[in-house]
PDB file of C-alpha atoms in Angstrom:
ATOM      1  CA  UNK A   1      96.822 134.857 100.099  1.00 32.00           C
ATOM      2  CA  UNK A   2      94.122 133.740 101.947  1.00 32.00           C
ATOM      3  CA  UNK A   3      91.827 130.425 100.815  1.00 33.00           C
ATOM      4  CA  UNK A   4      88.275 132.307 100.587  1.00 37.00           C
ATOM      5  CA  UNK A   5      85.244 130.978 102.531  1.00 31.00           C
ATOM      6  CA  UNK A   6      82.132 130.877 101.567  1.00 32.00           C
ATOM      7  CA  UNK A   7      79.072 129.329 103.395  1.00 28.00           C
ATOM      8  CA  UNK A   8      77.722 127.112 100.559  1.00 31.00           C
ATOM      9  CA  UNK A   9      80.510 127.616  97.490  1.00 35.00           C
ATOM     10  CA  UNK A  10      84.122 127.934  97.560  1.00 39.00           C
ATOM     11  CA  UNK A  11      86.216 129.905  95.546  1.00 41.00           C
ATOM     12  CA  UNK A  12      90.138 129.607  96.002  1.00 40.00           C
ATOM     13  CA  UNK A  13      93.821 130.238  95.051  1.00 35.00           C
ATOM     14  CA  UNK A  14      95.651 127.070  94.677  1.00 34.00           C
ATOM     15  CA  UNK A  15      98.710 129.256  95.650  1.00 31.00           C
ATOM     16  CA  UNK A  16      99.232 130.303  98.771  1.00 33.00           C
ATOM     17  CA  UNK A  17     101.718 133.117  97.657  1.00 32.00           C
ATOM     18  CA  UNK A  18     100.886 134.608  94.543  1.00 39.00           C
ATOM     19  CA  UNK A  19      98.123 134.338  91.854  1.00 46.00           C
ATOM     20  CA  UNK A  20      95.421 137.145  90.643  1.00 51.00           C
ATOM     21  CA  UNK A  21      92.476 136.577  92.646  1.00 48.00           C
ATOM     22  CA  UNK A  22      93.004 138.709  95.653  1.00 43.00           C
ATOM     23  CA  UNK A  23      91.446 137.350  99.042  1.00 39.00           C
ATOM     24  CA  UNK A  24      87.538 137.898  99.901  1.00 38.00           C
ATOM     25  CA  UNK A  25      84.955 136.460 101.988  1.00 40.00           C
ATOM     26  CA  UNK A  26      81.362 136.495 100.997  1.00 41.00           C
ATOM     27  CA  UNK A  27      77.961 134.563 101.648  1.00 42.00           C
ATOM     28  CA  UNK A  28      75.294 132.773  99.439  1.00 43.00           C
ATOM     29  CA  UNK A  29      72.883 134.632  98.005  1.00 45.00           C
ATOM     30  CA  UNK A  30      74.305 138.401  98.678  1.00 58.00           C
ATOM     31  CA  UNK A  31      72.737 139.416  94.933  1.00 75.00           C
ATOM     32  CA  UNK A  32      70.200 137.385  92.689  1.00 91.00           C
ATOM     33  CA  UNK A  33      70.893 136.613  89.428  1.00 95.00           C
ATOM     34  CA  UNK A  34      68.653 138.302  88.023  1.00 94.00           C
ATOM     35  CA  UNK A  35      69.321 141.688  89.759  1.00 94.00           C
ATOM     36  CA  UNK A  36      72.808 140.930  88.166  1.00 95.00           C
ATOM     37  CA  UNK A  37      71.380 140.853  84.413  1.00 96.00           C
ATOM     38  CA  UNK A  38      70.067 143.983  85.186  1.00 94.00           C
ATOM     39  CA  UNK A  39      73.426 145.782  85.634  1.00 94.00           C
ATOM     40  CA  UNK A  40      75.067 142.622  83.239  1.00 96.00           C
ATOM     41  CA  UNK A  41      72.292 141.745  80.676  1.00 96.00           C
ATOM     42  CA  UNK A  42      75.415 139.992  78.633  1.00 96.00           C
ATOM     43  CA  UNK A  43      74.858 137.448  81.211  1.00 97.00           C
ATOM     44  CA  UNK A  44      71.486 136.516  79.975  1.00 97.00           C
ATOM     45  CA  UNK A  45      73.771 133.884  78.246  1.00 97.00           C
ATOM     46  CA  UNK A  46      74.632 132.335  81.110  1.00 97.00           C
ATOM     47  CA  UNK A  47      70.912 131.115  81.743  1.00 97.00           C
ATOM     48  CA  UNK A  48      70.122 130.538  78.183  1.00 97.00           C
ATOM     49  CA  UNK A  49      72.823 127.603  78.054  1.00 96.00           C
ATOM     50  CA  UNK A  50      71.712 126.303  81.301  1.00 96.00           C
ATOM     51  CA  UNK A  51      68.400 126.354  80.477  1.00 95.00           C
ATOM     52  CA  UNK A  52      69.111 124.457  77.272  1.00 93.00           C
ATOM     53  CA  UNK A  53      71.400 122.047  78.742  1.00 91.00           C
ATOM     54  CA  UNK A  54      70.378 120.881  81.840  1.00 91.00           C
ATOM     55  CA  UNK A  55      69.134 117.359  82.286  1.00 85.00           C
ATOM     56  CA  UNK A  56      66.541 116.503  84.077  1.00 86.00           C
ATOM     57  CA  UNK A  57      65.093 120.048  84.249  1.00 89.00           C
ATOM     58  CA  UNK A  58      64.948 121.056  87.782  1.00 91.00           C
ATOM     59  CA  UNK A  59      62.292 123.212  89.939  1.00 93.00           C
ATOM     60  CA  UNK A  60      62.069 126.295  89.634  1.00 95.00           C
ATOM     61  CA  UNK A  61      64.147 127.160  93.354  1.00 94.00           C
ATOM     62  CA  UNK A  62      66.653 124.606  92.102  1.00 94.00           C
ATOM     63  CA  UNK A  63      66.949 126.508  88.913  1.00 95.00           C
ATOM     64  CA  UNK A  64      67.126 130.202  90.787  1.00 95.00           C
ATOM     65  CA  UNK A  65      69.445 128.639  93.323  1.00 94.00           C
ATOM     66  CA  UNK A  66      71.686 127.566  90.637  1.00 95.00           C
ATOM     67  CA  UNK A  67      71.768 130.882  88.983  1.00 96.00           C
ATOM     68  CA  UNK A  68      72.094 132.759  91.924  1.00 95.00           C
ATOM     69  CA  UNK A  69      74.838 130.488  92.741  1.00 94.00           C
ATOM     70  CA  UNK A  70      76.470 132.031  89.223  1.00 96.00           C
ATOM     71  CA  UNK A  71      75.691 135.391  90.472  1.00 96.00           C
ATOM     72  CA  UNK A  72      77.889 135.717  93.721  1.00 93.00           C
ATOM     73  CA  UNK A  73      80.672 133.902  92.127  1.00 93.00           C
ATOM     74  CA  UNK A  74      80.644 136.281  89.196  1.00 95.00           C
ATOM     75  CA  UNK A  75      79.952 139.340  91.299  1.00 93.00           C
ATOM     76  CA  UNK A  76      83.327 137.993  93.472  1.00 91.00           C
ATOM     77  CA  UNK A  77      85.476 137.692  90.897  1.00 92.00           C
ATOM     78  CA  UNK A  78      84.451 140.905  88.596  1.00 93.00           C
ATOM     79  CA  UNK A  79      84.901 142.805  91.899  1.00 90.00           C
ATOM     80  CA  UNK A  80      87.520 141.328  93.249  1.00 87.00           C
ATOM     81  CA  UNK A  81      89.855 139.725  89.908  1.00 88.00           C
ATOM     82  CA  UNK A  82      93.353 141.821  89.598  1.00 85.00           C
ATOM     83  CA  UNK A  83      93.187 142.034  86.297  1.00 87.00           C
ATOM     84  CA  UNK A  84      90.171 143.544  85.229  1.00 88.00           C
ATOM     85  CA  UNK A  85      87.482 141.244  83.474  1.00 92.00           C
ATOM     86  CA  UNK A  86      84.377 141.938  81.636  1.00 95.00           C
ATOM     87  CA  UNK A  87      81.578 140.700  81.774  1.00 96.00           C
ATOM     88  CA  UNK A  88      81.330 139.432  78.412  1.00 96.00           C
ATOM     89  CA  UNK A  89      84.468 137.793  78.777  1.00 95.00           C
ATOM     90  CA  UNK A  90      83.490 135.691  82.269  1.00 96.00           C
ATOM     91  CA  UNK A  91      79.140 135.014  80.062  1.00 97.00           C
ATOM     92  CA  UNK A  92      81.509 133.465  77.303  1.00 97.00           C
ATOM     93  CA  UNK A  93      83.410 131.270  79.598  1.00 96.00           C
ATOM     94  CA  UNK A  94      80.962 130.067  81.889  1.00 96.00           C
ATOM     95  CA  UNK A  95      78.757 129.259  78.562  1.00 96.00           C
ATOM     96  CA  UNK A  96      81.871 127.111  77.062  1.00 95.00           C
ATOM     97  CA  UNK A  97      82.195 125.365  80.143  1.00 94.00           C
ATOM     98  CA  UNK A  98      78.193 124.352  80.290  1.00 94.00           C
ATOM     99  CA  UNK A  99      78.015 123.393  76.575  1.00 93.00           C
ATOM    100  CA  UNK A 100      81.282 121.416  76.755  1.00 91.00           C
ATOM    101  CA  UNK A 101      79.877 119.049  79.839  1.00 90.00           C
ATOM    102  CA  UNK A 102      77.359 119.379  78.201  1.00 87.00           C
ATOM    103  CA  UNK A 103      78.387 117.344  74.939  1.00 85.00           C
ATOM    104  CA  UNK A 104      80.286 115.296  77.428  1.00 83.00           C
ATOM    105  CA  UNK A 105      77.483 114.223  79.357  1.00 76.00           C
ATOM    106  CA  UNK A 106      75.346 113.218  75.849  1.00 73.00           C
ATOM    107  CA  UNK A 107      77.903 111.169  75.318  1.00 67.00           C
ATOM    108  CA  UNK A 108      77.993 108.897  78.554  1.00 64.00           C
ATOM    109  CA  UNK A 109      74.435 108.931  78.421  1.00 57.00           C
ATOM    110  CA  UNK A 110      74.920 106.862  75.404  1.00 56.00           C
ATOM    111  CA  UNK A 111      76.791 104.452  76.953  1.00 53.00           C
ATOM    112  CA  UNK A 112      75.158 100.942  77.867  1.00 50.00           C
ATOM    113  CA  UNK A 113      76.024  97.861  79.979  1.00 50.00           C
ATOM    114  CA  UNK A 114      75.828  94.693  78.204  1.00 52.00           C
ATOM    115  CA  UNK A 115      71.883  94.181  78.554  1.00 57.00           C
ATOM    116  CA  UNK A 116      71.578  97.302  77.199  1.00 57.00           C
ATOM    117  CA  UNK A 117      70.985  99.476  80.354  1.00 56.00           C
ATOM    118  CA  UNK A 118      71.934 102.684  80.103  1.00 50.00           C
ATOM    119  CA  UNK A 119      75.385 102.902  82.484  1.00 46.00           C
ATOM    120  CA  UNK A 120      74.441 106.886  83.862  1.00 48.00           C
ATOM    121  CA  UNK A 121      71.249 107.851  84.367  1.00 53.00           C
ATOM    122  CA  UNK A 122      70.804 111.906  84.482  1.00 53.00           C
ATOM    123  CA  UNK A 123      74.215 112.411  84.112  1.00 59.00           C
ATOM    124  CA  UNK A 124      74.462 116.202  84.017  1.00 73.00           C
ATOM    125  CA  UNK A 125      71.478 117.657  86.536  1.00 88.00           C
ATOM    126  CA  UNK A 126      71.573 121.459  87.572  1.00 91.00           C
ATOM    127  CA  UNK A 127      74.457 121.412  90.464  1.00 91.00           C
ATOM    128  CA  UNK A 128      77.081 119.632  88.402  1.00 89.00           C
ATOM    129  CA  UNK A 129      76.003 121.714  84.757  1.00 92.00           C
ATOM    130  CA  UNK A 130      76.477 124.668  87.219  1.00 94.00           C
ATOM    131  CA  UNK A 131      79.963 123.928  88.956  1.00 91.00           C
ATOM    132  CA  UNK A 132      80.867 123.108  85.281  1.00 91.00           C
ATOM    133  CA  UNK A 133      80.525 126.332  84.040  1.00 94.00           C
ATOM    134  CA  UNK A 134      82.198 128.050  86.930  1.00 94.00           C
ATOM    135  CA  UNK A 135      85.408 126.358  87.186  1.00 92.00           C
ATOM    136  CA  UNK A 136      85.862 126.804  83.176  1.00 93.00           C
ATOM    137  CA  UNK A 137      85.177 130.109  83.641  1.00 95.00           C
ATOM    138  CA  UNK A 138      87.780 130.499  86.778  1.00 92.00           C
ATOM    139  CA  UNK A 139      90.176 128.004  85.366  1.00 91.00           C
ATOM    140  CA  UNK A 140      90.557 129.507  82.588  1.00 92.00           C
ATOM    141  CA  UNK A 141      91.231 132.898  83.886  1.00 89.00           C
ATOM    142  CA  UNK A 142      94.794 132.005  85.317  1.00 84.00           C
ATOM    143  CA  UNK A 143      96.222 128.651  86.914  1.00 76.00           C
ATOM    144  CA  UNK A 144      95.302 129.767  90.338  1.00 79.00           C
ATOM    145  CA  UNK A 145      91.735 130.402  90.551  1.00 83.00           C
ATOM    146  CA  UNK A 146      89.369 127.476  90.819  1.00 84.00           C
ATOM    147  CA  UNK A 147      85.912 126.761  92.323  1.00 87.00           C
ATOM    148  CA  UNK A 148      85.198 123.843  94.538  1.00 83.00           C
ATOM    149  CA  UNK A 149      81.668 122.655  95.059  1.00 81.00           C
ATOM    150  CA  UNK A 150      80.425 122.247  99.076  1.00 79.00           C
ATOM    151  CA  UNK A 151      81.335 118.925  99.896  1.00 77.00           C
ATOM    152  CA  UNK A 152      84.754 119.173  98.469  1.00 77.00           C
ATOM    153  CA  UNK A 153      85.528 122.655  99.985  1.00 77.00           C
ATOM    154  CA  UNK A 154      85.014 121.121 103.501  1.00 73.00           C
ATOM    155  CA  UNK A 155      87.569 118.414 103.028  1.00 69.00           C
ATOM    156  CA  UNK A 156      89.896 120.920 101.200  1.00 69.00           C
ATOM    157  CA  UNK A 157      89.638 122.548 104.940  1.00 67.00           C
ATOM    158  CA  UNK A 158      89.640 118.833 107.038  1.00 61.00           C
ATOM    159  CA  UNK A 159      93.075 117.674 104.795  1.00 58.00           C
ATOM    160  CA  UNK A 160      95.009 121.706 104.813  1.00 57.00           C
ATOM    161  CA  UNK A 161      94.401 121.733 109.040  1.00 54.00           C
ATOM    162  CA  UNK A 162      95.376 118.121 108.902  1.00 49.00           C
ATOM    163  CA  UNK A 163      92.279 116.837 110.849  1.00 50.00           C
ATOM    164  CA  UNK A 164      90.988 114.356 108.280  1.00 53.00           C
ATOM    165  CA  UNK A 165      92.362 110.688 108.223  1.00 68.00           C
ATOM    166  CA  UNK A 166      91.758 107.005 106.408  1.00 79.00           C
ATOM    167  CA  UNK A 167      91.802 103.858 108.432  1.00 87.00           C
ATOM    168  CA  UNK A 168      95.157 103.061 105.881  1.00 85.00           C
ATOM    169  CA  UNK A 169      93.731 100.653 103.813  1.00 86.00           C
ATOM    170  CA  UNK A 170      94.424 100.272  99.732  1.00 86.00           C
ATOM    171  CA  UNK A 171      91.256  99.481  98.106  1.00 85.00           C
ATOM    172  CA  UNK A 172      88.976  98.399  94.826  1.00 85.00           C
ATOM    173  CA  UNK A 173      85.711  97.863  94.177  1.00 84.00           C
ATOM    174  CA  UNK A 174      84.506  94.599  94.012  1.00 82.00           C
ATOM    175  CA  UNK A 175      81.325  92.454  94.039  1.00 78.00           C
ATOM    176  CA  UNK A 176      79.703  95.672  94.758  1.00 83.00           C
ATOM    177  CA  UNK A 177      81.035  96.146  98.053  1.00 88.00           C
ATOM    178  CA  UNK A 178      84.767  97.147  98.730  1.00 89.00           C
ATOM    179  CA  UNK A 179      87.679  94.956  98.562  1.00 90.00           C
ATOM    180  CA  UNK A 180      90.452  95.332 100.539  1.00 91.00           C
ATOM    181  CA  UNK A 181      93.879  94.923  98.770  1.00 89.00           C
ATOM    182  CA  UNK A 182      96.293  95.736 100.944  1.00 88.00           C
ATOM    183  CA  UNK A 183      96.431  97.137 105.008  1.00 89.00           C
ATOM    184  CA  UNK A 184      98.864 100.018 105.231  1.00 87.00           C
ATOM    185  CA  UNK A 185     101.811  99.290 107.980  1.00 88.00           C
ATOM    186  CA  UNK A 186     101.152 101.011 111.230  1.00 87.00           C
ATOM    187  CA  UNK A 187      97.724 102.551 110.227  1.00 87.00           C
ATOM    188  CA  UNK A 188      94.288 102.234 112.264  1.00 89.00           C
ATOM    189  CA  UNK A 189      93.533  99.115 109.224  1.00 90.00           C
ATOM    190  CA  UNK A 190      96.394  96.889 110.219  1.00 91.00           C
ATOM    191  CA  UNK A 191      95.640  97.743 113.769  1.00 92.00           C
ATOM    192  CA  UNK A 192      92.049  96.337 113.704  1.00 92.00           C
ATOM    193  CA  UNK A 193      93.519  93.273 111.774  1.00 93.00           C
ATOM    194  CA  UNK A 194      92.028  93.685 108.535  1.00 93.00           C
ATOM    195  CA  UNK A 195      93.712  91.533 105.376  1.00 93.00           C
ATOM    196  CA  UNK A 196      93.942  91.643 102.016  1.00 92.00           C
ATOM    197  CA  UNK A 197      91.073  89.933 100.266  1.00 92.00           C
ATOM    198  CA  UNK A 198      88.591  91.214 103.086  1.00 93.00           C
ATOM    199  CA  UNK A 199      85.287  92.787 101.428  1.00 93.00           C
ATOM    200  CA  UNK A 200      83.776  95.336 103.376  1.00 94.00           C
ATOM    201  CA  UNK A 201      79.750  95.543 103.111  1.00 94.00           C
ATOM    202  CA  UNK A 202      78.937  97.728 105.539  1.00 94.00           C
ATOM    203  CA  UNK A 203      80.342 101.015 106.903  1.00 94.00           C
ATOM    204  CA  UNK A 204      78.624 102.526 110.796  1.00 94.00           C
ATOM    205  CA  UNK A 205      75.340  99.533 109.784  1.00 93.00           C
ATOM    206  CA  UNK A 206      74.766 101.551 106.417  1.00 92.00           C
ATOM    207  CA  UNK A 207      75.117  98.882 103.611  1.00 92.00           C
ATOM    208  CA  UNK A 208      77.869  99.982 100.700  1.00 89.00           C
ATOM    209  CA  UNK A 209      76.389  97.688  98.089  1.00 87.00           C
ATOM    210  CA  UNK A 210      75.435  99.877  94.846  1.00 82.00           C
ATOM    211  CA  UNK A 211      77.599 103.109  95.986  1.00 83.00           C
ATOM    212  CA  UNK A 212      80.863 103.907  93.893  1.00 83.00           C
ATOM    213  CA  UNK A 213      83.639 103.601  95.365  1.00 83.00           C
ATOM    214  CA  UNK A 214      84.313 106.937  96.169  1.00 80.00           C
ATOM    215  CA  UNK A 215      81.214 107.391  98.018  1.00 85.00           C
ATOM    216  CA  UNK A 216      82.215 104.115  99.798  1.00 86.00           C
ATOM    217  CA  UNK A 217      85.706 105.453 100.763  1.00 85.00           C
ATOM    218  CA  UNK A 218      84.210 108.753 101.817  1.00 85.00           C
ATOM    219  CA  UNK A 219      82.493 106.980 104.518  1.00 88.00           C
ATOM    220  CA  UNK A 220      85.222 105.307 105.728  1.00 87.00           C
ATOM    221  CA  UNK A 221      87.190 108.883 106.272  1.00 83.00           C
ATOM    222  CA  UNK A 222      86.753 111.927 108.885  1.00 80.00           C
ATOM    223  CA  UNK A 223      88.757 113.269 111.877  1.00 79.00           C
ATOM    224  CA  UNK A 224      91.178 112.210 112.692  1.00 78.00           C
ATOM    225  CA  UNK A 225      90.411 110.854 116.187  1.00 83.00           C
ATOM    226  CA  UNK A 226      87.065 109.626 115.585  1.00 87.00           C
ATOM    227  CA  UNK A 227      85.900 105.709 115.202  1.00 91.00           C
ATOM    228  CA  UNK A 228      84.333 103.913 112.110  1.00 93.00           C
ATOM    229  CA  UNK A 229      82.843 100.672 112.496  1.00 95.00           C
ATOM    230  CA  UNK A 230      82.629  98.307 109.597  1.00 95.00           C
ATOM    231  CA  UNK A 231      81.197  95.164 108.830  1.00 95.00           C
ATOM    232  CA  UNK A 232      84.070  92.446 106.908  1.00 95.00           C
ATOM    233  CA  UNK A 233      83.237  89.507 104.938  1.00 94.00           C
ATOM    234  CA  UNK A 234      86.401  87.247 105.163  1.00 94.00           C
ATOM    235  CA  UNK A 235      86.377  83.612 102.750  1.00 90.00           C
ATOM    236  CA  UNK A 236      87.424  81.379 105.466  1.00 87.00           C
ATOM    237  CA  UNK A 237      84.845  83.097 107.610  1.00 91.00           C
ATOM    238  CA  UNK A 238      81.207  81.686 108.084  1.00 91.00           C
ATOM    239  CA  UNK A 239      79.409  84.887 109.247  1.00 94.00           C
ATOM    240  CA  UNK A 240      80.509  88.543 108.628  1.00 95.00           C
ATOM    241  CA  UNK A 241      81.911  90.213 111.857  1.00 95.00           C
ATOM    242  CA  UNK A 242      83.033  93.645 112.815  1.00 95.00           C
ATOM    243  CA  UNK A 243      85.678  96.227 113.778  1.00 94.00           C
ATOM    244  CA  UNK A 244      86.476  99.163 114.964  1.00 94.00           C
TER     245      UNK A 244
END
């Protein structure tokens, strides 16, 4: 089975031999959504719960694009599923899914730091309310099926061609910037000479400071091949310095 490709959304088999979503190719925005509710007005459901759920309440394109977004991946996997689906069936799961992170998301807005700042700020806004529905919807049709927003499609691609690569460095966050906590042996971070205890504050000149770590580490990975540049603070160091 082949992993289907999208332009802007992925839909895939986590098995590469078997599983009940046969393989398709298709592009964004081949049907609207709401030339779908026309042929599907059980969908209609779908939109209700998003409209009800989503925080902050996007633009108008933002909203379409989100439904539309809804549209091709149900249109893909009615057509398409081996098993024959309804409609009804795929509105009910994609409407669990929203009102579940949904709930979720209420509840980590309610979380504070000690000052009494809330820790998440918008924590469910039209993208993620959107991918939420449609992987309940294709999880829970069989083991195999998923959906996989943009950025994580492409490094699905990067890591199964295996073009994508760390520097080989085991890390935490720390300080707001990354520390380093261990070099790997033989990897492009023990090359360079970075140690453990080294906090990295800058990744290519762009400052880390106030980014999670996995938005941190993402910067820090790509081909394999290709050159990072980051900016260490060491403790017996006066000034920060860099490597490649």
């Amino acid at each position: 089975m082949k992993i289907l490709t999208v332009l802007s959304i992925a839909l895939f088999a986590a098995s590469c031999s078997s599983g009940p979503l046969r393989s398709s190719q298709f592009g964004f925005g081949s049907e609207s959504f709401e030339d779908t509710v026309e042929t599907h007005p059980e969908l209609s459901a779908v939109s209700d719960a998003f409209d009800a759920s989503v925080t902050p309440e996007p633009d108008e394109d933002e909203r379409e694009r989100q439904l539309d977004l809804f549209a091709e991946v149900f249109g893909v996997t009615y057509n398409d599923y081996v098993v024959p689906v309804t409609a009804n069936q795929m509105a009910d799961l994609a409407v669990a899914g929203i009102e579940s992170a949904a709930g979720e998301a209420k509840l980590a807005a309610l979380a504070t730091d000690v000052s009494g700042t809330p820790v998440i700020e918008d924590p469910l806004n039209a993208e993620n309310l959107m991918a939420a529905g449609l992987s309940h919807m294709l999880t829970t049709l069989d083991p195999h099926s998923g959906y996989l927003a943009p950025d994580d499609y492409r490094e699905m691609k990067l890591r199964t061609r295996g073009e994508f690569g760390g520097i080989g460095i085991e890390v935490t966050m720390e300080e707001g910037f990354v520390r380093v906590v261990s070099p790997i042996d033989d990897t492009p971070g023990q090359r360079a000479g970075l140690l453990a205890g080294d906090l990295i504050t800058e990744v290519d000149g762009q400052s880390i400071q106030g980014m999670t770590l996995s938005e941190a580490v993402k910067l820090m990975r790509g081909r394999a091949g290709s050159t990072v540049v980051l900016t260490i603070r060491r403790a017996e160091m006066d000034d920060d310095f860099t490597v490649s």
